């Protein structure tokens, strides 16, 4: 994986010093809260309901064991012993003191990490396919391009006060495991006649006005990749709406101009920018690429010395549910579920993070990935090591077998933490998880992506859930709307609301009702989403409200 | 009257700037004021006789002026480029890299904070108007450089 050189390190060190100075000026009153707010936001520090929340950037979700251990230490030293992995492959700490923030950034900088641009109206952390470098269907490893974008977007002088936040995701296969078309810019690396280039989808997003990004350019040559991104951003910075926060995302600009007019303006800017020589040279791409070689495994004791799983049936179930194919023979990718039955989706304790770090070091060539589904992936596991890996995970409560099943819920922090939320998300996720665990239907239901947001900002991706739940405030009580038919994958679609909302227990019943209808009506090979698409909304409405 | 911080040696223009709209009819004016909604490219045909462009930041959170500055420098403008209004010391380094070489903030800067802001980041990832070489040039120096 990428390793900092002297320049990258100097950059994060300078940022620590700068933020330390800004915090000092805030604490002694030289900066007003209004002036400080955008500065702390550029560094991932939010003021939430109970405390400051710090969001740490995990570029394209990739961590080595040392970095994961540092995250565990921060959870213990500065928070309450846990952290929350997010849908943008980052980690958040929910109980941070302002005065500690500079020390946390210094600790992060020691392991080549930072919180730069994890919030605020700027280009956010770049996300990518969590199977990058492991997926058999990729045309190339997308991470070098994500790293190029990370460097280009870090402290970009022109784009530090955009109309609104800006999120970019990079993938390199037909399958979309990163919700690419629901980003401000979604990039798919493609090959045309033996030449590598990039498709740019611009203007997707969730929030209160969900949109699936249209294709703006079908092929950007890799030697013009950064220049094209710069053109997309400049048009947005100049013309994106600033009169209304809720209409300020690029999706609104692209929608109001129309994709053709936006494309015309970008192409004009692109032609101009190409004359300025702002593209990093091919040698820089090659330098970055050299960091992303094939996995090199630690020396392990002979297999006979390793303990096998104590419960072979449970191991078999986990292996069937949570293990994914790898492009190298004899290798697999293994998903560590952060969705135990009745747990808080995406949360991990410091101890669990250390177990994950150990497993990454021992079994996955010193690498793990945060997935946008709030789980952790070990990308490069030798098949023969799976029993030993499973045994270790099971001991730490990290071996729930539910990848992409109804219990593998994405949920935002909701009203338990977030100052924007209208309703709680976590308790609803916990109840649904417990309900399906008790009935034992999870495995029978198969792939069923359930996503919960506690307000219309949609951090829990409810628009893109096969089943989505949106918490709203209805005359002072929490009310939950049910959506069906969304998808964040290559068959991207936005869910539709079934009808009137439900109370907290009612929404759990409603999810079970639609799941039961699927079980009764599905045809061979159909996922929940396929059955919904074939039948349409009516039978589901009938079952819910009939 | 806000204090003026300049990073150039020539004499400042001594008459007030006109708006971009008014400028169209006053080709003699040497000072123009660009508001966030103005198209900086409208000035490009006249750059040869402009000596001062003021870019107004009514709110520091509105970053359109950064693009305006770069567009003017990319077009070859060498006169004074002054950021005026709600300009804060924490934006100084970004603004310098976009090509601003003068600052007239509503609240005067502290000298020590200016020095700290200007010296904090030794390098930048991006090429920008102020001429410093981006990190990728330092990593891959030209063969004959």
XYZ file of C-alpha atoms in Angstrom:
691
model
C 0.000 0.000 0.000
C 1.032 3.635 -0.325
C 3.775 4.858 2.014
C 4.511 8.536 2.646
C 7.706 10.094 1.416
C 9.293 13.177 3.020
C 6.875 15.504 1.201
C 3.714 13.705 2.297
C 4.998 13.543 5.869
C 5.944 17.238 5.914
C 2.436 18.055 4.722
C 0.610 16.282 7.557
C 3.149 17.522 10.123
C 2.561 21.106 8.990
C -1.164 20.547 9.237
C -0.838 19.379 12.837
C 1.104 22.550 13.709
C -1.423 24.727 11.875
C -4.403 23.149 13.599
C -2.693 23.330 16.995
C -2.308 27.071 16.404
C -5.931 27.451 15.267
C -7.232 25.609 18.344
C -5.067 27.820 20.578
C -6.472 30.947 18.913
C -10.019 29.625 19.373
C -9.442 28.766 23.033
C -8.013 32.226 23.815
C -10.776 33.973 21.881
C -8.776 35.371 18.955
C -10.966 33.307 16.637
C -14.751 33.481 16.948
C -16.725 30.236 16.697
C -18.006 31.434 13.298
C -14.445 31.918 12.071
C -13.197 28.703 13.666
C -16.033 26.516 12.415
C -14.906 26.157 8.786
C -11.312 25.662 9.964
C -12.194 22.808 12.302
C -14.561 21.341 9.735
C -11.729 21.235 7.191
C -10.125 18.999 9.778
C -13.038 16.703 10.470
C -14.069 18.160 13.803
C -17.822 18.538 14.283
C -19.688 19.820 17.311
C -22.352 17.166 17.951
C -25.110 16.749 20.513
C -22.863 15.773 23.417
C -19.258 16.425 22.408
C -16.938 17.021 19.488
C -16.820 14.285 16.877
C -13.557 13.728 14.998
C -13.604 12.036 11.619
C -10.283 10.529 10.543
C -9.545 10.045 6.852
C -8.791 6.538 5.678
C -7.825 7.074 2.038
C -9.766 4.584 -0.092
C -10.423 2.675 3.140
C -6.948 1.118 3.270
C -5.100 0.563 6.568
C -2.113 -1.466 7.683
C -1.908 -3.142 11.088
C 0.144 -0.338 12.621
C -2.440 2.223 11.579
C -5.335 0.138 12.894
C -3.519 -0.194 16.230
C -3.056 3.583 16.344
C -6.813 3.979 15.825
C -7.368 1.600 18.748
C -4.992 3.612 20.947
C -6.824 6.840 20.105
C -10.161 5.214 20.968
C -8.780 4.271 24.360
C -6.802 7.375 25.171
C -9.128 10.115 23.950
C -12.552 8.515 23.488
C -14.576 5.919 25.373
C -12.796 2.857 24.070
C -14.515 2.522 20.699
C -14.831 4.065 17.255
C -17.407 4.077 14.472
C -16.526 3.079 10.901
C -18.498 5.080 8.345
C -20.081 4.672 4.926
C -17.249 6.699 3.397
C -14.626 4.252 4.636
C -13.515 6.554 7.472
C -13.622 6.269 11.254
C -15.340 8.662 13.647
C -14.763 9.213 17.341
C -17.786 10.577 19.128
C -16.481 11.817 22.478
C -13.559 14.108 21.717
C -12.390 17.180 23.672
C -11.377 20.158 21.555
C -8.141 20.626 23.511
C -7.121 17.014 22.715
C -7.698 17.288 18.964
C -4.184 18.562 18.082
C -2.572 15.703 20.033
C -4.772 13.178 18.247
C -3.723 14.617 14.892
C -0.081 14.354 15.979
C -0.614 10.682 16.896
C -2.208 10.108 13.496
C 0.621 11.860 11.660
C 3.091 9.418 13.256
C 1.380 6.571 11.366
C 0.906 8.501 8.094
C -2.701 9.446 8.771
C -4.675 12.658 9.105
C -8.134 14.200 9.271
C -7.595 16.665 6.445
C -10.768 17.608 4.569
C -12.945 14.977 6.194
C -15.672 17.585 6.504
C -16.404 21.109 5.352
C -17.181 22.418 1.878
C -14.164 20.909 0.187
C -13.092 17.736 -1.608
C -13.477 14.957 0.935
C -11.551 11.750 1.446
C -11.416 9.722 -1.778
C -13.170 6.357 -1.549
C -12.693 3.281 -3.731
C -13.740 -0.313 -4.342
C -12.868 -2.219 -1.163
C -11.776 -5.180 -3.328
C -9.206 -3.057 -5.183
C -6.175 -5.159 -6.005
C -8.052 -8.353 -5.153
C -11.060 -8.396 -7.497
C -10.836 -10.645 -10.540
C -13.075 -8.314 -12.551
C -11.000 -5.101 -12.291
C -9.240 -3.704 -15.368
C -6.572 -2.240 -13.086
C -6.072 -1.471 -9.415
C -8.066 1.742 -8.851
C -6.031 2.803 -5.795
C -3.165 4.546 -7.623
C -5.752 6.816 -9.239
C -7.431 7.400 -5.884
C -4.024 8.305 -4.429
C -3.346 10.716 -7.302
C -6.691 12.337 -6.508
C -5.902 12.384 -2.778
C -2.758 14.381 -3.371
C -4.331 16.673 -5.963
C -7.288 17.437 -3.697
C -5.268 17.946 -0.479
C -5.063 21.678 0.237
C -6.108 22.525 -3.308
C -5.936 26.319 -3.185
C -8.865 26.985 -5.504
C -11.329 24.492 -4.038
C -11.206 25.161 -0.290
C -14.508 27.077 -0.167
C -16.775 25.186 -2.546
C -20.545 25.717 -2.515
C -20.867 22.429 -0.604
C -19.024 19.218 0.250
C -17.619 17.125 -2.581
C -17.182 13.361 -2.624
C -15.285 11.285 -5.160
C -15.201 7.496 -5.549
C -13.035 5.417 -7.894
C -13.716 1.891 -9.143
C -12.222 -0.213 -11.926
C -14.783 -2.860 -12.758
C -18.284 -3.228 -14.156
C -19.518 -4.305 -10.732
C -19.889 -1.281 -8.464
C -18.979 -1.985 -4.844
C -18.439 1.677 -3.905
C -21.808 3.325 -4.707
C -19.866 5.180 -7.376
C -22.850 6.776 -9.139
C -24.120 8.212 -5.878
C -21.039 10.437 -5.531
C -20.422 14.001 -6.697
C -17.907 12.464 -9.069
C -17.873 8.736 -9.678
C -14.928 7.443 -11.686
C -14.723 4.055 -13.356
C -11.368 3.050 -14.827
C -11.970 1.384 -18.189
C -9.960 -0.099 -21.032
C -10.684 0.855 -24.627
C -8.726 -0.815 -27.402
C -5.965 -1.696 -24.983
C -5.681 1.813 -23.537
C -6.578 2.711 -19.984
C -8.793 5.684 -19.251
C -11.553 6.864 -16.957
C -15.292 7.296 -17.202
C -16.478 10.356 -15.272
C -19.985 10.296 -13.821
C -20.819 13.674 -12.280
C -23.685 14.878 -10.140
C -24.836 11.915 -8.107
C -25.675 12.014 -4.448
C -28.124 11.125 -1.752
C -29.352 13.693 0.740
C -32.775 15.260 0.382
C -32.615 15.258 -3.429
C -31.137 11.884 -4.393
C -29.737 11.599 -7.909
C -27.877 8.974 -9.879
C -24.955 10.610 -11.648
C -25.124 10.879 -15.446
C -22.108 9.930 -17.545
C -20.304 13.162 -18.435
C -17.315 11.714 -20.280
C -16.897 8.159 -21.440
C -13.120 8.190 -21.724
C -10.572 10.495 -20.147
C -7.031 9.362 -20.998
C -5.010 8.615 -17.852
C -2.541 11.351 -18.763
C -5.350 13.927 -18.527
C -7.095 12.462 -15.517
C -6.319 15.174 -12.946
C -6.864 17.955 -15.465
C -10.369 16.695 -16.225
C -11.200 16.509 -12.516
C -9.951 20.081 -12.125
C -12.236 21.223 -14.960
C -15.243 19.509 -13.343
C -14.481 21.242 -10.051
C -13.825 24.688 -11.504
C -17.175 24.766 -13.303
C -18.815 23.769 -10.033
C -16.908 26.286 -7.906
C -17.845 29.115 -10.257
C -21.445 28.215 -10.982
C -22.742 25.947 -8.241
C -25.570 27.540 -6.249
C -24.615 29.374 -3.083
C -28.002 30.934 -2.286
C -29.444 27.817 -0.678
C -27.463 25.215 1.225
C -29.887 22.509 0.154
C -29.395 23.262 -3.533
C -25.640 23.715 -3.398
C -24.398 20.217 -4.250
C -23.102 19.653 -7.777
C -26.035 17.319 -8.508
C -28.323 20.361 -8.502
C -26.040 22.284 -10.872
C -25.822 19.342 -13.276
C -29.563 18.817 -13.013
C -30.447 22.482 -13.570
C -27.986 22.987 -16.431
C -28.650 19.556 -17.877
C -25.858 17.034 -18.388
C -25.165 18.294 -21.931
C -24.652 21.923 -20.936
C -22.561 20.962 -17.899
C -20.455 18.736 -20.158
C -20.009 21.582 -22.665
C -18.760 23.931 -19.950
C -16.419 21.295 -18.534
C -15.000 20.518 -21.973
C -14.340 24.217 -22.573
C -12.550 24.543 -19.238
C -10.712 21.261 -19.862
C -9.383 22.478 -23.230
C -8.075 25.600 -21.489
C -6.548 23.732 -18.526
C -4.765 21.287 -20.848
C -2.623 24.217 -22.018
C -1.388 24.936 -18.484
C 0.504 21.750 -17.657
C -1.224 20.954 -14.371
C -1.207 17.167 -14.883
C 1.327 15.238 -12.787
C 3.779 13.432 -15.096
C 3.454 9.741 -15.947
C 6.485 9.119 -13.719
C 4.440 10.218 -10.702
C 1.653 7.764 -11.531
C 4.283 5.029 -11.931
C 5.867 5.985 -8.594
C 2.488 5.652 -6.878
C 1.638 2.418 -8.709
C 4.827 0.785 -7.427
C 3.348 0.948 -3.917
C 0.439 -1.277 -4.905
C 2.088 -4.551 -5.809
C 0.765 -8.066 -5.219
C 0.370 -9.141 -1.565
C 3.449 -10.316 0.305
C 2.518 -12.587 3.175
C 4.029 -12.917 6.594
C 5.800 -16.181 7.349
C 3.336 -18.333 9.263
C 3.918 -21.473 11.286
C 3.080 -24.679 9.382
C -0.649 -25.241 9.016
C -0.622 -28.311 11.244
C 0.414 -26.093 14.146
C -2.579 -23.803 13.730
C -5.739 -24.319 15.720
C -8.807 -25.152 13.660
C -12.261 -23.794 14.404
C -13.905 -25.342 17.431
C -17.299 -25.226 15.723
C -16.982 -26.544 12.152
C -20.621 -25.844 11.284
C -20.341 -22.206 12.305
C -17.093 -21.923 10.360
C -18.756 -23.346 7.259
C -21.620 -20.873 7.590
C -19.217 -17.941 8.000
C -17.111 -19.086 5.077
C -20.162 -19.386 2.828
C -21.450 -15.949 3.809
C -18.373 -13.749 4.357
C -15.610 -15.014 2.079
C -15.184 -13.570 -1.427
C -13.146 -14.749 -4.423
C -9.703 -13.292 -5.150
C -7.851 -12.859 -8.418
C -4.857 -14.864 -7.177
C -5.180 -18.646 -7.004
C -5.373 -19.972 -3.463
C -6.408 -16.576 -2.108
C -9.692 -15.135 -0.901
C -10.934 -11.898 0.635
C -12.642 -12.233 4.025
C -15.175 -9.838 5.487
C -15.106 -9.083 9.200
C -18.663 -8.140 10.054
C -19.114 -5.167 12.370
C -22.808 -6.069 12.567
C -23.150 -8.517 15.447
C -26.729 -9.434 16.305
C -28.237 -6.477 18.137
C -25.021 -4.452 17.883
C -24.368 -0.912 16.706
C -23.555 -1.063 12.968
C -19.952 -0.046 12.272
C -18.804 0.230 15.889
C -15.625 -1.516 17.022
C -13.934 -1.479 20.408
C -10.242 -0.792 20.798
C -9.724 -4.475 21.599
C -11.534 -5.534 18.428
C -9.477 -3.096 16.370
C -6.331 -4.718 17.760
C -7.612 -8.182 16.825
C -8.364 -6.888 13.332
C -4.847 -5.427 13.183
C -3.322 -8.749 14.257
C -5.362 -10.648 11.658
C -4.383 -8.174 8.937
C -0.712 -8.564 9.855
C -0.816 -12.355 10.081
C -3.261 -13.339 7.380
C -3.746 -10.485 4.918
C -0.315 -9.184 3.933
C -0.576 -6.403 6.527
C -3.618 -4.802 5.014
C -7.277 -4.288 5.810
C -9.978 -2.160 4.243
C -12.927 -0.273 5.632
C -15.924 -1.084 3.442
C -18.650 1.451 2.678
C -21.028 -1.052 4.272
C -19.278 -0.364 7.614
C -17.492 -3.710 7.750
C -13.783 -4.510 7.513
C -12.327 -6.529 4.667
C -9.133 -8.556 4.782
C -8.262 -8.356 1.086
C -5.521 -10.958 0.685
C -6.112 -14.092 2.747
C -4.663 -17.472 1.813
C -7.494 -19.976 1.684
C -5.533 -22.353 3.867
C -5.432 -19.767 6.661
C -9.204 -19.347 6.858
C -9.804 -21.779 9.759
C -7.165 -20.091 11.915
C -8.437 -16.638 10.964
C -11.988 -17.646 11.776
C -11.000 -18.987 15.179
C -9.370 -15.699 16.109
C -12.292 -13.610 14.873
C -14.861 -15.789 16.632
C -13.007 -15.349 19.941
C -13.304 -11.575 19.572
C -16.991 -11.569 18.595
C -16.063 -10.592 15.048
C -17.286 -13.617 13.111
C -20.938 -12.844 12.478
C -21.877 -14.567 9.206
C -24.140 -12.024 7.558
C -22.438 -10.238 4.655
C -25.073 -8.385 2.582
C -27.844 -10.107 4.536
C -30.678 -8.374 6.353
C -28.608 -8.181 9.544
C -25.758 -6.394 7.723
C -27.453 -3.030 8.196
C -25.987 0.342 7.272
C -27.103 2.942 9.792
C -26.107 6.531 10.472
C -25.390 7.576 14.103
C -28.856 9.152 14.236
C -30.357 11.049 17.136
C -28.197 9.186 19.632
C -25.252 11.339 18.531
C -25.999 13.604 15.614
C -27.188 17.199 15.928
C -28.919 17.037 12.525
C -30.936 13.877 13.116
C -34.723 13.784 13.543
C -34.928 10.216 14.777
C -32.778 7.445 16.201
C -31.298 4.951 13.757
C -29.253 2.663 15.987
C -32.100 1.217 18.104
C -34.122 0.470 14.963
C -31.140 -1.341 13.432
C -30.663 -3.286 16.658
C -34.302 -4.351 16.829
C -34.399 -5.464 13.194
C -31.159 -7.376 13.622
C -32.536 -9.136 16.714
C -35.896 -9.883 15.108
C -34.351 -11.663 12.117
C -31.757 -13.430 14.248
C -34.556 -14.813 16.409
C -36.594 -15.988 13.424
C -33.508 -17.434 11.708
C -34.629 -16.064 8.323
C -31.477 -14.076 7.575
C -29.671 -16.730 5.542
C -32.873 -17.782 3.721
C -33.504 -14.187 2.656
C -30.055 -14.035 1.049
C -28.822 -10.702 -0.279
C -31.035 -8.028 1.251
C -29.394 -4.667 1.790
C -31.101 -2.662 4.510
C -30.075 0.953 5.118
C -31.312 3.368 7.777
C -30.978 7.163 7.988
C -32.120 9.271 10.918
C -32.900 12.306 8.751
C -33.229 13.336 5.127
C -29.505 14.028 4.817
C -29.329 10.299 4.120
C -25.962 9.440 5.696
C -27.363 5.916 6.147
C -27.954 5.645 2.357
C -31.658 4.809 2.779
C -32.406 5.800 -0.835
C -30.069 3.045 -2.013
C -31.254 0.213 0.221
C -33.132 -2.751 -1.211
C -35.086 -1.829 1.887
C -34.553 1.710 3.134
C -35.749 3.328 6.329
C -35.926 7.077 6.849
C -36.496 8.465 10.334
C -38.488 11.689 10.452
C -39.948 13.855 13.156
C -43.714 13.765 13.001
C -45.303 16.239 15.403
C -42.620 15.591 18.001
C -42.493 11.790 17.734
C -40.108 9.642 15.768
C -41.685 8.164 12.685
C -40.126 5.842 10.146
C -40.823 5.774 6.430
C -40.213 2.580 4.481
C -38.614 2.597 1.023
C -38.243 -0.312 -1.368
C -36.209 -1.000 -4.487
C -33.063 1.085 -4.106
C -29.592 -0.072 -5.059
C -26.132 1.464 -4.769
C -24.538 -1.102 -7.067
C -24.068 -1.230 -10.852
C -27.864 -1.513 -11.147
C -28.161 1.800 -9.232
C -31.724 2.812 -8.392
C -33.495 5.019 -5.876
C -35.992 3.448 -3.517
C -39.653 4.462 -3.436
C -41.638 5.233 -0.296
C -44.297 2.595 0.402
C -46.812 4.941 2.040
C -47.506 6.273 5.528
C -44.706 5.817 8.068
C -44.558 3.608 11.145
C -43.539 3.950 14.766
C -40.419 2.245 16.069
C -41.978 -1.184 16.617
C -44.198 -0.807 13.560
C -41.216 -0.357 11.244
C -39.652 -3.590 12.515
C -42.918 -5.416 11.783
C -43.109 -3.728 8.372
C -39.649 -4.948 7.388
C -40.624 -8.472 8.370
C -43.868 -8.184 6.376
C -42.096 -7.245 3.137
C -39.408 -9.886 3.745
C -42.102 -12.547 4.215
C -43.851 -11.473 1.027
C -40.580 -11.889 -0.838
C -40.092 -15.392 0.595
C -43.611 -16.334 -0.489
C -43.425 -14.869 -3.991
C -39.815 -15.231 -5.111
C -38.857 -17.260 -8.138
C -35.713 -19.354 -8.413
C -32.533 -17.293 -8.124
C -34.279 -14.029 -7.333
C -32.930 -11.669 -4.695
C -35.395 -9.476 -2.770
C -34.591 -6.639 -5.167
C -35.319 -8.783 -8.229
C -38.683 -9.901 -6.878
C -39.585 -6.304 -6.031
C -38.655 -5.197 -9.536
C -40.736 -7.959 -11.098
C -43.792 -7.514 -8.897
C -43.720 -3.743 -8.426
C -44.818 -1.866 -5.333
C -48.501 -2.884 -5.232
C -48.306 -6.320 -3.573
C -45.960 -4.920 -0.943
C -48.326 -2.027 -0.238
C -51.203 -4.453 -0.009
C -49.329 -6.559 2.550
C -48.341 -3.492 4.588
C -51.514 -1.442 4.573
C -54.104 -3.861 3.040
C -10.106 51.822 6.808
C -8.621 48.390 6.599
C -4.879 48.047 6.344
C -3.368 46.970 3.063
C -0.938 44.070 2.897
C 1.001 43.964 -0.390
C 3.471 41.487 -1.814
C 4.632 43.754 -4.651
C 6.856 46.807 -4.949
C 5.073 49.077 -7.441
C 2.949 52.052 -6.410
C -0.664 51.134 -5.621
C -3.328 52.513 -7.966
C -4.657 55.687 -6.349
C -8.204 55.816 -7.742
C -11.216 53.672 -6.800
C -12.046 50.514 -8.710
C -15.080 50.414 -11.003
C -17.470 47.489 -11.289
C -17.073 44.927 -14.069
C -20.295 46.252 -15.670
C -19.150 49.880 -15.523
C -15.709 48.900 -16.790
C -17.156 47.926 -20.153
C -17.950 51.597 -20.850
C -14.799 53.088 -19.257
C -11.920 51.568 -21.079
C -9.586 54.125 -19.417
C -10.150 52.764 -15.931
C -7.101 50.976 -14.541
C -8.835 49.460 -11.501
C -11.742 47.003 -11.535
C -13.669 45.333 -8.747
C -14.872 41.752 -9.301
C -17.848 40.541 -7.274
C -18.451 36.824 -6.647
C -21.060 36.508 -9.402
C -18.993 38.328 -12.046
C -17.300 36.474 -14.888
C -13.603 37.282 -14.561
C -13.125 36.197 -18.178
C -14.961 39.369 -19.283
C -11.801 41.281 -18.330
C -9.400 39.180 -20.388
C -9.473 41.375 -23.543
C -8.506 44.415 -21.419
C -5.807 43.001 -19.168
C -3.008 44.984 -20.811
C -4.182 48.291 -19.325
C -5.579 47.062 -16.001
C -3.265 47.691 -13.045
C -5.518 46.616 -10.170
C -8.196 43.966 -9.874
C -9.972 43.866 -6.548
C -11.756 40.592 -5.883
C -14.403 41.050 -3.252
C -15.145 38.385 -0.660
C -18.416 39.473 1.007
C -18.251 36.215 2.998
C -15.063 34.187 3.416
C -17.043 31.012 2.789
C -17.740 32.023 -0.823
C -14.800 30.656 -2.814
C -15.662 31.943 -6.276
C -12.965 34.606 -5.972
C -10.290 31.904 -5.905
C -11.293 30.768 -9.389
C -11.499 34.377 -10.578
C -7.923 34.973 -9.414
C -6.521 31.899 -11.102
C -8.380 32.629 -14.330
C -6.849 36.108 -14.500
C -3.332 34.875 -13.789
C -3.748 32.016 -16.279
C -4.675 34.649 -18.863
C -1.385 36.446 -18.225
C -2.515 39.260 -15.952
C 0.504 40.668 -14.066
C -1.033 43.673 -12.313
C -2.086 43.795 -8.690
C -4.655 41.221 -7.628
C -6.156 42.233 -4.334
C -8.477 40.225 -2.105
C -10.811 42.556 -0.228
C -13.580 42.078 2.317
C -14.077 39.133 4.650
C -10.544 37.848 4.123
C -9.057 35.858 7.010
C -5.445 35.044 7.759
C -6.135 31.313 7.533
C -6.918 31.714 3.832
C -3.829 33.724 3.086
C -1.677 30.829 1.836
C -4.412 29.503 -0.461
C -5.028 32.995 -1.822
C -1.337 33.603 -2.497
C -1.197 30.326 -4.413
C -4.217 31.390 -6.486
C -2.343 34.520 -7.509
C -3.431 37.203 -5.057
C -0.573 39.538 -4.188
C -2.421 42.120 -2.070
C -4.928 41.912 0.761
C -7.298 44.451 2.215
C -9.129 42.585 4.965
C -12.081 44.030 6.883
C -10.245 43.095 10.079
C -6.513 43.866 9.883
C -4.170 40.883 10.117
C -1.753 40.296 12.970
C 1.820 40.420 11.597
C 2.930 37.337 13.496
C -0.047 35.349 12.212
C 0.722 36.443 8.661
C 4.319 35.254 8.958
C 3.183 31.934 10.458
C 0.566 31.415 7.734
C 3.015 32.175 4.937
C 5.762 29.890 6.191
C 3.781 26.919 7.467
C 3.520 24.639 4.437
C 6.897 24.205 2.743
C 5.440 22.636 -0.414
C 2.179 22.064 -2.239
C 0.798 19.169 -4.254
C -0.604 21.411 -6.980
C 1.014 23.827 -9.391
C -0.477 27.241 -8.771
C -0.181 30.806 -9.851
C 2.434 31.927 -7.323
C 5.117 29.988 -9.176
C 6.310 27.506 -6.539
C 6.955 24.051 -7.947
C 4.491 21.329 -7.029
C 5.700 18.298 -5.128
C 5.544 16.142 -8.268
C 8.169 18.345 -9.914
C 10.396 18.029 -6.832
C 9.942 14.255 -6.974
C 10.679 14.083 -10.692
C 12.982 16.964 -11.567
C 13.195 17.649 -15.309
C 16.260 15.969 -16.835
C 17.838 19.266 -17.842
C 16.612 21.221 -14.877
